PDB file of C-alpha atoms in Angstrom:
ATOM      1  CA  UNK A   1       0.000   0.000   0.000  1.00 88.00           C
ATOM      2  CA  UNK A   2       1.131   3.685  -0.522  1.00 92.00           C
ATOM      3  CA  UNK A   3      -0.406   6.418   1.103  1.00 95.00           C
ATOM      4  CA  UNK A   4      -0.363  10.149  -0.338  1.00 96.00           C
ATOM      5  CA  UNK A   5      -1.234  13.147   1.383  1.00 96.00           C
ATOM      6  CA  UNK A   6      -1.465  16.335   0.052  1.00 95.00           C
ATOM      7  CA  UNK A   7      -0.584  19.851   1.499  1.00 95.00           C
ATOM      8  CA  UNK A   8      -0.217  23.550   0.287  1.00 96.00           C
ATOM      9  CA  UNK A   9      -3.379  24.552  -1.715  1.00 95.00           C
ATOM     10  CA  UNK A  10      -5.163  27.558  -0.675  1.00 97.00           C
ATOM     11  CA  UNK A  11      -6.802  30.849  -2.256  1.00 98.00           C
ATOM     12  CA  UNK A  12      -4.457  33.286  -4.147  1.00 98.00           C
ATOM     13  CA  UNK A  13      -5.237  35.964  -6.339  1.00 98.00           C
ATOM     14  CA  UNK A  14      -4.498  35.602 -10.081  1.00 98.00           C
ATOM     15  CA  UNK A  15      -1.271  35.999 -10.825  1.00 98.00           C
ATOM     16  CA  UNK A  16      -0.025  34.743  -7.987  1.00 98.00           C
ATOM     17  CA  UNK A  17       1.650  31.460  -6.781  1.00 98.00           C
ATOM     18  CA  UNK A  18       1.093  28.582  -4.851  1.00 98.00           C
ATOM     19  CA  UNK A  19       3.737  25.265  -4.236  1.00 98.00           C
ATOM     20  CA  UNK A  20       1.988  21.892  -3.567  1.00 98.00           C
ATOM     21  CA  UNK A  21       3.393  18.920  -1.936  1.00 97.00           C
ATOM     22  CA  UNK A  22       2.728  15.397  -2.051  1.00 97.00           C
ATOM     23  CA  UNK A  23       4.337  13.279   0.593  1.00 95.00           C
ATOM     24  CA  UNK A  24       4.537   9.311  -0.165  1.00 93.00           C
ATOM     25  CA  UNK A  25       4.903   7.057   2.672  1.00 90.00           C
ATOM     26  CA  UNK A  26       4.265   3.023   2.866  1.00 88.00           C
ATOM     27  CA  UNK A  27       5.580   1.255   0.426  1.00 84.00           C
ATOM     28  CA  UNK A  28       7.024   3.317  -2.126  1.00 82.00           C
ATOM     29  CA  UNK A  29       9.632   1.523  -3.373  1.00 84.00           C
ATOM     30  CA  UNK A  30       9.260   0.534  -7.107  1.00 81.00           C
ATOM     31  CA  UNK A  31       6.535   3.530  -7.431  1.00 83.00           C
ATOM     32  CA  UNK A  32       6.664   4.378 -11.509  1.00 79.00           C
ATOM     33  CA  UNK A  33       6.190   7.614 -11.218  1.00 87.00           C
ATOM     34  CA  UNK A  34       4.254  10.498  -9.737  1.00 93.00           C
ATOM     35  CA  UNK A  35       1.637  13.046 -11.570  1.00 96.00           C
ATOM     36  CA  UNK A  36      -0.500  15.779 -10.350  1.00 98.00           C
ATOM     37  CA  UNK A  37      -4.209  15.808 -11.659  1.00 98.00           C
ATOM     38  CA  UNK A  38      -6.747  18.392 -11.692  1.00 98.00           C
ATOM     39  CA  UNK A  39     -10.534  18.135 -11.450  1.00 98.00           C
ATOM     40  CA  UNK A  40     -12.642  21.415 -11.727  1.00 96.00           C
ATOM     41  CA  UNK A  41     -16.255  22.066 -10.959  1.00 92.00           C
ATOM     42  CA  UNK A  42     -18.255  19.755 -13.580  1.00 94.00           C
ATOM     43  CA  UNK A  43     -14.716  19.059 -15.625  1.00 96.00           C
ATOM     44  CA  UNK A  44     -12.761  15.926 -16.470  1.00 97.00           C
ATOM     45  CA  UNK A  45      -9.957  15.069 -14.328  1.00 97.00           C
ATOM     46  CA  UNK A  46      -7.083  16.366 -16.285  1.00 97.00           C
ATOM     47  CA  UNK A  47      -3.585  15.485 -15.954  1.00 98.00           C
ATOM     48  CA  UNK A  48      -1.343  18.320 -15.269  1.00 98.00           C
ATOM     49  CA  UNK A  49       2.161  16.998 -14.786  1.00 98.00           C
ATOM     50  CA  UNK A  50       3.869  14.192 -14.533  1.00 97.00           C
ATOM     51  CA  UNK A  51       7.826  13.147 -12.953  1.00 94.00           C
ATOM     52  CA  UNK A  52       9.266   9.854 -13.956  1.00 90.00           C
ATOM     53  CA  UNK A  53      11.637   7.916 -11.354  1.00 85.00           C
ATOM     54  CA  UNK A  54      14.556   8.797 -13.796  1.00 87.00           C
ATOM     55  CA  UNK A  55      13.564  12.553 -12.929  1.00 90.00           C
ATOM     56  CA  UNK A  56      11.754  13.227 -16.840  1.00 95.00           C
ATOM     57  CA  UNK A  57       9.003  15.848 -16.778  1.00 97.00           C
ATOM     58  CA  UNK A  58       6.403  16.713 -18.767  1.00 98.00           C
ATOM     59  CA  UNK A  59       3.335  19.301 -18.669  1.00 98.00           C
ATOM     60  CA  UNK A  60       0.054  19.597 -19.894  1.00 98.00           C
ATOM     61  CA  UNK A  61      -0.028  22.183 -22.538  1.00 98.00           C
ATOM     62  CA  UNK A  62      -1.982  24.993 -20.593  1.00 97.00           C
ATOM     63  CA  UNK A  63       0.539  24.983 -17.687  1.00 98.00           C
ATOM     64  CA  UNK A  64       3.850  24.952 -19.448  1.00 98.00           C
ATOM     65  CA  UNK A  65       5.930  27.501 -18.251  1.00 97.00           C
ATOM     66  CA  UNK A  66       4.128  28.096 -15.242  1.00 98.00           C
ATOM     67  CA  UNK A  67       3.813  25.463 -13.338  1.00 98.00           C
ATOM     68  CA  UNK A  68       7.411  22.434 -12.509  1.00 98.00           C
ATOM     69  CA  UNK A  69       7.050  19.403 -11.009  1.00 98.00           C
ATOM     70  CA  UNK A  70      10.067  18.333  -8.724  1.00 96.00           C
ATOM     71  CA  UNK A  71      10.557  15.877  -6.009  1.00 92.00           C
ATOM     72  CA  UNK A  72      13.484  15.339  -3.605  1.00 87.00           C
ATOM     73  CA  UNK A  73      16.039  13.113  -3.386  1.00 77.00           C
ATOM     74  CA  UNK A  74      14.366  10.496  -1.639  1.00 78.00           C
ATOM     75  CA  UNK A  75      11.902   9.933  -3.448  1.00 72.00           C
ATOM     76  CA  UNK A  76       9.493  10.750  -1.048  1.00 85.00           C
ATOM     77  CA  UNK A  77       7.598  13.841  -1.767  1.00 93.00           C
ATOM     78  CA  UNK A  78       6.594  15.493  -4.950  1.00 96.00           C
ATOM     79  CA  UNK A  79       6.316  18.703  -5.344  1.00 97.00           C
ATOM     80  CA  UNK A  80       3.894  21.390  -7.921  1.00 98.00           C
ATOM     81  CA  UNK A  81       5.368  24.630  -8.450  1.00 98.00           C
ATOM     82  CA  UNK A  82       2.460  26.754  -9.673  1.00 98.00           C
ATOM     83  CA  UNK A  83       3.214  30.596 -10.761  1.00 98.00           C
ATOM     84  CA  UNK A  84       0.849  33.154 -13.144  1.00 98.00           C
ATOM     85  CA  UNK A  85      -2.318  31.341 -11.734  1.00 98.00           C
ATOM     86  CA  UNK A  86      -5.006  31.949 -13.324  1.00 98.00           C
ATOM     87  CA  UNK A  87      -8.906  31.585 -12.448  1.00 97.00           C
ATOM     88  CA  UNK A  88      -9.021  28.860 -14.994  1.00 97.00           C
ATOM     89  CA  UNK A  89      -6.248  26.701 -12.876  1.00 98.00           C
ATOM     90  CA  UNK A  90      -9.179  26.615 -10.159  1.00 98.00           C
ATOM     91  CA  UNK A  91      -9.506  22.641  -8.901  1.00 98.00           C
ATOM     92  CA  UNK A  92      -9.270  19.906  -6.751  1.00 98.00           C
ATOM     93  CA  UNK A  93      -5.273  18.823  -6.840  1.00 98.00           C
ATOM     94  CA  UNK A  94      -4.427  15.434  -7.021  1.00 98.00           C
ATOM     95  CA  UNK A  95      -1.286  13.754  -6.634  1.00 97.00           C
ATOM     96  CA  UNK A  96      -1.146   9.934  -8.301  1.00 97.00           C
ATOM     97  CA  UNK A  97       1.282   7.142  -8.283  1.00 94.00           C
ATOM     98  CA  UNK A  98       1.892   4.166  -9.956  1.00 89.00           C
ATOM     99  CA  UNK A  99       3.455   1.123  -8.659  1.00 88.00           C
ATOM    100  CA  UNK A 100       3.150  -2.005  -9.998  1.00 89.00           C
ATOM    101  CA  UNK A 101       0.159  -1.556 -12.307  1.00 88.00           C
ATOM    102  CA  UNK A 102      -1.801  -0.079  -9.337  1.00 91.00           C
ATOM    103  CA  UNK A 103      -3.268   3.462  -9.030  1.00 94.00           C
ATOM    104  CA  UNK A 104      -2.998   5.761  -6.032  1.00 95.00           C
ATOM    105  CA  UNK A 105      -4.108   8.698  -5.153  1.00 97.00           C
ATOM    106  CA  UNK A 106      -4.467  11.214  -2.374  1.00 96.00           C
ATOM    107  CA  UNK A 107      -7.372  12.936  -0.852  1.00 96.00           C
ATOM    108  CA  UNK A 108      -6.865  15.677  -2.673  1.00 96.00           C
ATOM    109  CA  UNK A 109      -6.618  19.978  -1.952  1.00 97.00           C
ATOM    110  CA  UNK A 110      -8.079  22.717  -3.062  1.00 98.00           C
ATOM    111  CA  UNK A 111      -6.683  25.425  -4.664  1.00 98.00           C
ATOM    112  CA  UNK A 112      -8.730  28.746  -5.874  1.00 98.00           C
ATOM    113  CA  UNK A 113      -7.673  31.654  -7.772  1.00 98.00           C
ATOM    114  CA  UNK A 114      -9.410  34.750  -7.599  1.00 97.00           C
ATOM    115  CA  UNK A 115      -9.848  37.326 -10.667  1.00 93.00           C
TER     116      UNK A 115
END
């Protein structure tokens, strides 16, 4: 089992930032990867960014350049560095792991940005 809990969302203001963590605890070992997903009001839950174990990234087009996902050197916690929010970027944040062909996810947080 893994366990992921989320911390760091909040309300902001447009155009300003916010930094999410994910910690992982349990057992992580072997875990794929790690991705932050977004579900809005009545929307799809979208996939915003993604960090392989090997340290590759890759974004979602309507957050490149804004937003970097990083994690440390354990392993342990994954991070979302969101800048230039915007109203749109308004969700439910979820961070999601992989590990051995089984899906995880956390309870999720909130974040809200304010025109």
């Amino acid at each position: 089992q893994v366990q992921l809990v989320e911390s760091g969302g909040g309300l902001v203001q447009a155009g300003g930032s916010l930094r999410l963590s994910c910690a992982a605890s349990g057992r992580i070992n072997s875990i794929n990867g790690m991705d932050w997903y977004r579900q809005a009001p009545g929307k799809r839950r979208e996939l915003v960014a993604s960090i392989t174990s090997g340290g590759r990234t890759t974004y979602v087009d309507s957050v490149k350049g804004r937003f970097t996902i990083s994690r440390d050197n354990a392993g342990n916690t994954v991070y979302l560095q969101m800048t230039s929010l915007k109203p749109e970027d308004t969700a439910v944040y979820y961070c999601h792991a992989l590990r051995f062909a089984v899906d995880y996810w956390g309870q999720g947080t909130q974040v809200t940005v304010s025109s």
